[in-house]
Amino acid sequence: MARERSPERDKAKLMWLESGGSMKLKDIAAALSVPESRVRKWKFMDRWEDELNRSVLGDSKGSAPNGTNGNVPKSRGAPKGNKNALGNKGGAPPGNQNAVGNRGGDGGPYRNKKALKHGGYETIFLDTLDEQEQELFDLVEANPLAHLEVTLKTLLIKERKMMHRIKQLEDGLTDEEKKIKEELYQRKDKVPYTSPRTGKQVKMSVETEGMKVTEITTIITSRLDKILKHEDQLTKVRDKKIRVINLIVSLQQEEEKLRIARERLELDKYKALGHGDESGGGNDVDGEDDDDGDDLDW
């Protein structure tokens, strides 16, 4: 069944046309309580620009806002003569107590986690952590390089494990499996019974349920498929390992560049303060040469 056309769609278009195209889409979205992206989509699909241009050129005949195909939008509500909702006054029936105690509002209470599924988008509040989690929070290393090194070590261990599994699979290329099929059936068993009247022991037939083997199947499967799947995953692990190594090298190079830049900055500051200036020593040498010259002239 086709999705019902949103009534806000025509309202948005009418608001934009009445403003002569000057009203911003974000203002229309805020007025109708819809996302701005949806209003932008409506503008493109319903060709608001074309409608505005026709109105400016005098081609518009004063019709209601057009739909996606340029036709007058369908009126809301059921068709004439429809009696599906006859006698329906709306709301819950009298005596209904399904919502008793429900205060309503914007949703669940603050920090409510009843909709938590896998925790991938969970918001972590520090004051809700238990003692172990708080200790872990204080011990966690925030240095990206340290995390990359841990990830690299984990990938190396995973790589070794996968190679070990592949080696085990390669030791035997065939697997023999047995499938046993059992079925439930009714059976009659003879059980001893002592008559309370005569005291004689007789055997009575009693129906009981039991399982019996109806089929045994031996299947020989090749391990080659398993080996290929393991090798495919091993290739992916190695690709991740290479990416992590490249990131580590990149971070180390950046740190080395920063270290060199700091050393140069310290050296420039040292020179700017007048330390390490050899001009004085040069003047002394020149002075000594001049004295020598005077002595010779004398």
XYZ file of C-alpha atoms in Angstrom:
298
model
C 0.000 0.000 0.000
C 1.309 3.441 -0.916
C 2.440 5.702 1.866
C -0.081 8.404 2.797
C 0.912 11.876 1.650
C 1.921 14.121 4.518
C -0.459 17.067 5.017
C 2.527 19.218 5.983
C 3.874 18.862 2.453
C 1.269 21.138 0.888
C 1.417 23.541 3.835
C 5.157 23.932 3.379
C 4.771 24.672 -0.318
C 1.961 27.182 0.298
C 4.017 29.014 2.928
C 6.977 29.269 0.555
C 4.866 30.446 -2.402
C 3.021 33.050 -0.331
C 6.363 34.473 0.771
C 7.417 34.797 -2.852
C 10.214 32.295 -2.312
C 11.899 34.457 0.313
C 11.055 32.332 3.333
C 13.937 30.118 4.405
C 13.435 26.355 4.386
C 14.713 26.025 7.947
C 12.030 28.480 9.120
C 9.351 26.462 7.326
C 10.687 23.262 8.891
C 10.647 24.854 12.347
C 7.077 26.106 11.874
C 5.827 22.673 10.800
C 8.058 20.693 13.226
C 9.640 18.623 10.444
C 13.315 18.146 9.466
C 14.790 20.726 7.121
C 16.018 17.956 4.810
C 12.437 16.792 4.318
C 11.289 20.307 3.327
C 14.215 20.528 0.904
C 13.151 17.192 -0.616
C 9.555 18.386 -0.985
C 10.769 21.551 -2.701
C 12.691 19.514 -5.266
C 10.036 16.849 -5.895
C 7.065 19.255 -6.099
C 9.003 21.809 -8.204
C 8.289 24.838 -6.099
C 10.554 26.980 -8.273
C 8.538 26.168 -11.397
C 5.292 26.981 -9.602
C 6.690 30.317 -8.404
C 7.945 31.190 -11.894
C 4.560 30.420 -13.413
C 2.892 32.616 -10.828
C 5.234 35.497 -11.615
C 4.641 35.146 -15.377
C 0.859 35.055 -14.889
C 0.413 31.449 -16.011
C -0.977 30.312 -12.696
C -4.758 29.963 -12.625
C -5.056 30.259 -8.871
C -5.351 26.541 -8.287
C -4.425 24.830 -5.088
C -0.784 23.795 -4.589
C 0.215 21.082 -6.992
C 1.345 17.599 -6.023
C 4.328 15.744 -7.368
C 2.666 15.252 -10.772
C 1.306 18.774 -11.055
C -2.262 17.706 -10.165
C -4.515 19.145 -7.482
C -3.866 17.215 -4.258
C -6.461 14.813 -3.065
C -8.697 15.988 -0.262
C -8.134 14.464 3.145
C -10.514 12.010 4.738
C -12.558 9.034 3.594
C -14.570 9.090 0.355
C -18.211 10.093 0.355
C -20.547 7.405 1.631
C -17.828 5.605 3.599
C -19.248 4.276 6.894
C -16.210 2.504 8.319
C -15.957 4.959 11.207
C -19.697 5.286 11.801
C -20.355 5.778 15.499
C -16.666 6.194 16.342
C -16.333 9.220 18.616
C -12.577 8.930 18.832
C -10.413 8.079 21.812
C -10.479 5.005 24.038
C -13.827 3.345 24.822
C -15.532 4.137 28.166
C -13.989 2.292 31.106
C -10.675 1.681 29.343
C -7.815 1.723 31.861
C -4.845 0.895 29.645
C -3.256 4.287 30.300
C -3.971 4.504 34.023
C -0.944 5.940 35.809
C 0.721 7.053 32.597
C 1.707 10.687 33.114
C 2.516 11.115 29.418
C 5.156 13.639 28.420
C 8.184 13.604 26.140
C 9.187 10.003 26.795
C 10.921 7.969 29.482
C 12.553 9.461 32.559
C 16.025 10.994 32.425
C 18.784 8.401 31.821
C 16.184 5.752 31.017
C 17.802 2.765 29.266
C 14.813 0.524 28.586
C 15.428 0.854 24.835
C 19.047 -0.281 25.145
C 19.835 -3.047 22.643
C 23.549 -3.536 21.979
C 25.090 -0.483 23.648
C 26.693 0.855 20.480
C 24.999 4.244 20.956
C 24.742 4.182 24.740
C 25.530 7.360 26.671
C 27.970 6.698 29.516
C 27.473 8.657 32.750
C 30.489 8.631 35.053
C 28.438 8.716 38.238
C 26.621 5.517 37.216
C 29.786 3.407 36.847
C 30.398 0.679 39.399
C 33.629 0.451 41.389
C 35.437 -1.779 38.885
C 34.439 0.453 35.961
C 35.577 3.573 37.824
C 38.951 1.966 38.539
C 39.232 0.960 34.882
C 38.302 4.512 33.835
C 41.209 5.883 35.898
C 43.635 3.285 34.534
C 42.703 3.556 30.852
C 45.496 5.040 28.767
C 44.299 7.972 26.660
C 47.392 8.061 24.468
C 46.405 7.102 20.868
C 49.824 5.544 20.252
C 49.410 3.242 23.264
C 45.992 2.100 22.018
C 47.397 1.416 18.566
C 50.198 -0.667 20.075
C 47.653 -2.730 22.055
C 45.579 -3.218 18.886
C 48.672 -4.320 16.980
C 49.542 -6.893 19.640
C 45.963 -8.208 19.607
C 46.037 -8.559 15.820
C 49.356 -10.400 15.991
C 47.888 -12.898 18.477
C 44.756 -13.296 16.349
C 46.899 -13.849 13.263
C 48.874 -16.585 15.022
C 45.700 -18.322 16.223
C 44.206 -18.326 12.737
C 47.415 -19.710 11.233
C 47.392 -22.463 13.863
C 43.784 -23.376 12.986
C 44.650 -23.495 9.271
C 47.557 -25.820 10.060
C 45.237 -28.121 11.995
C 42.777 -28.197 9.097
C 45.520 -28.930 6.591
C 46.616 -32.005 8.560
C 43.514 -33.823 7.296
C 41.572 -32.726 4.246
C 38.483 -34.850 4.943
C 36.004 -34.931 7.790
C 33.670 -37.831 8.545
C 30.480 -36.972 10.329
C 27.637 -39.205 11.435
C 24.074 -37.980 11.639
C 21.714 -40.113 13.696
C 17.992 -39.579 13.327
C 15.739 -40.653 16.182
C 11.962 -40.624 16.411
C 9.510 -40.765 19.298
C 7.167 -43.748 19.249
C 4.609 -45.487 21.455
C 5.454 -48.911 22.818
C 3.901 -51.483 25.139
C 5.943 -52.767 28.030
C 5.117 -55.656 30.371
C 5.490 -54.621 33.985
C 4.975 -56.856 37.039
C 1.873 -56.155 39.101
C 0.747 -57.742 42.391
C -2.982 -58.001 42.825
C -4.093 -56.609 46.195
C -6.976 -59.045 46.257
C -5.362 -62.366 45.477
C -1.714 -61.477 46.158
C -0.690 -63.022 42.884
C 1.853 -61.317 40.685
C 0.900 -60.824 37.081
C 2.326 -58.892 34.155
C 0.335 -56.014 32.776
C 0.786 -54.214 29.464
C 1.544 -50.513 29.851
C 1.941 -48.042 27.006
C 5.058 -45.896 27.255
C 6.965 -43.499 24.992
C 10.467 -44.138 23.764
C 13.064 -43.073 21.199
C 14.323 -45.318 18.467
C 16.995 -44.832 15.824
C 15.407 -44.679 12.391
C 18.322 -43.494 10.218
C 22.129 -43.252 10.417
C 23.868 -41.159 7.760
C 27.623 -40.892 7.275
C 28.787 -37.669 5.589
C 32.309 -37.076 4.321
C 32.985 -33.380 3.872
C 36.082 -31.622 2.574
C 37.969 -29.257 4.836
C 39.129 -27.253 1.864
C 36.201 -24.839 2.138
C 37.005 -24.244 5.805
C 40.656 -23.609 4.959
C 39.731 -21.095 2.268
C 37.403 -19.236 4.637
C 40.073 -19.126 7.327
C 42.641 -17.836 4.854
C 40.233 -15.140 3.687
C 39.749 -13.947 7.271
C 43.493 -14.154 7.841
C 44.054 -11.812 4.887
C 41.629 -9.305 6.407
C 43.412 -9.480 9.774
C 46.749 -8.860 8.071
C 45.315 -5.865 6.207
C 44.170 -4.415 9.522
C 47.600 -5.065 10.986
C 49.284 -3.186 8.124
C 46.928 -0.217 8.577
C 47.661 -0.097 12.307
C 51.415 -0.241 11.652
C 51.129 2.640 9.174
C 49.200 4.676 11.743
C 51.843 3.997 14.393
C 54.626 5.059 12.032
C 52.693 8.194 11.070
C 52.136 9.169 14.710
C 55.788 8.562 15.551
C 56.877 10.743 12.634
C 54.541 13.514 13.754
C 55.919 13.330 17.282
C 59.473 13.518 15.924
C 58.551 16.582 13.852
C 57.052 18.238 16.917
C 60.181 17.468 18.943
C 62.437 19.028 16.308
C 60.157 22.067 16.061
C 60.297 22.547 19.839
C 64.087 22.311 19.834
C 64.331 24.901 17.053
C 61.971 27.181 18.944
C 64.056 26.894 22.092
C 67.211 27.626 20.079
C 65.641 30.710 18.491
C 64.547 31.946 21.922
C 68.061 31.354 23.247
C 69.572 33.393 20.396
C 66.959 36.126 20.750
C 67.976 36.614 24.377
C 71.559 37.357 23.254
C 73.116 34.070 24.238
C 75.588 32.383 21.926
C 76.463 35.651 20.037
C 80.015 35.355 18.737
C 80.297 38.958 17.545
C 82.112 39.997 20.706
C 84.730 37.365 20.201
C 85.176 38.489 16.626
C 85.729 42.074 17.725
C 88.368 40.917 20.188
C 90.217 39.145 17.449
C 90.088 42.206 15.229
C 91.347 44.324 18.097
C 94.240 42.000 18.651
C 95.146 42.275 14.958
C 95.068 46.069 15.177
C 97.361 46.030 18.212
C 99.766 43.793 16.357
C 99.752 46.239 13.501
C 100.546 49.165 15.810
C 103.440 47.258 17.342
C 104.909 46.602 13.916
C 104.562 50.223 12.871
C 106.329 51.283 15.996
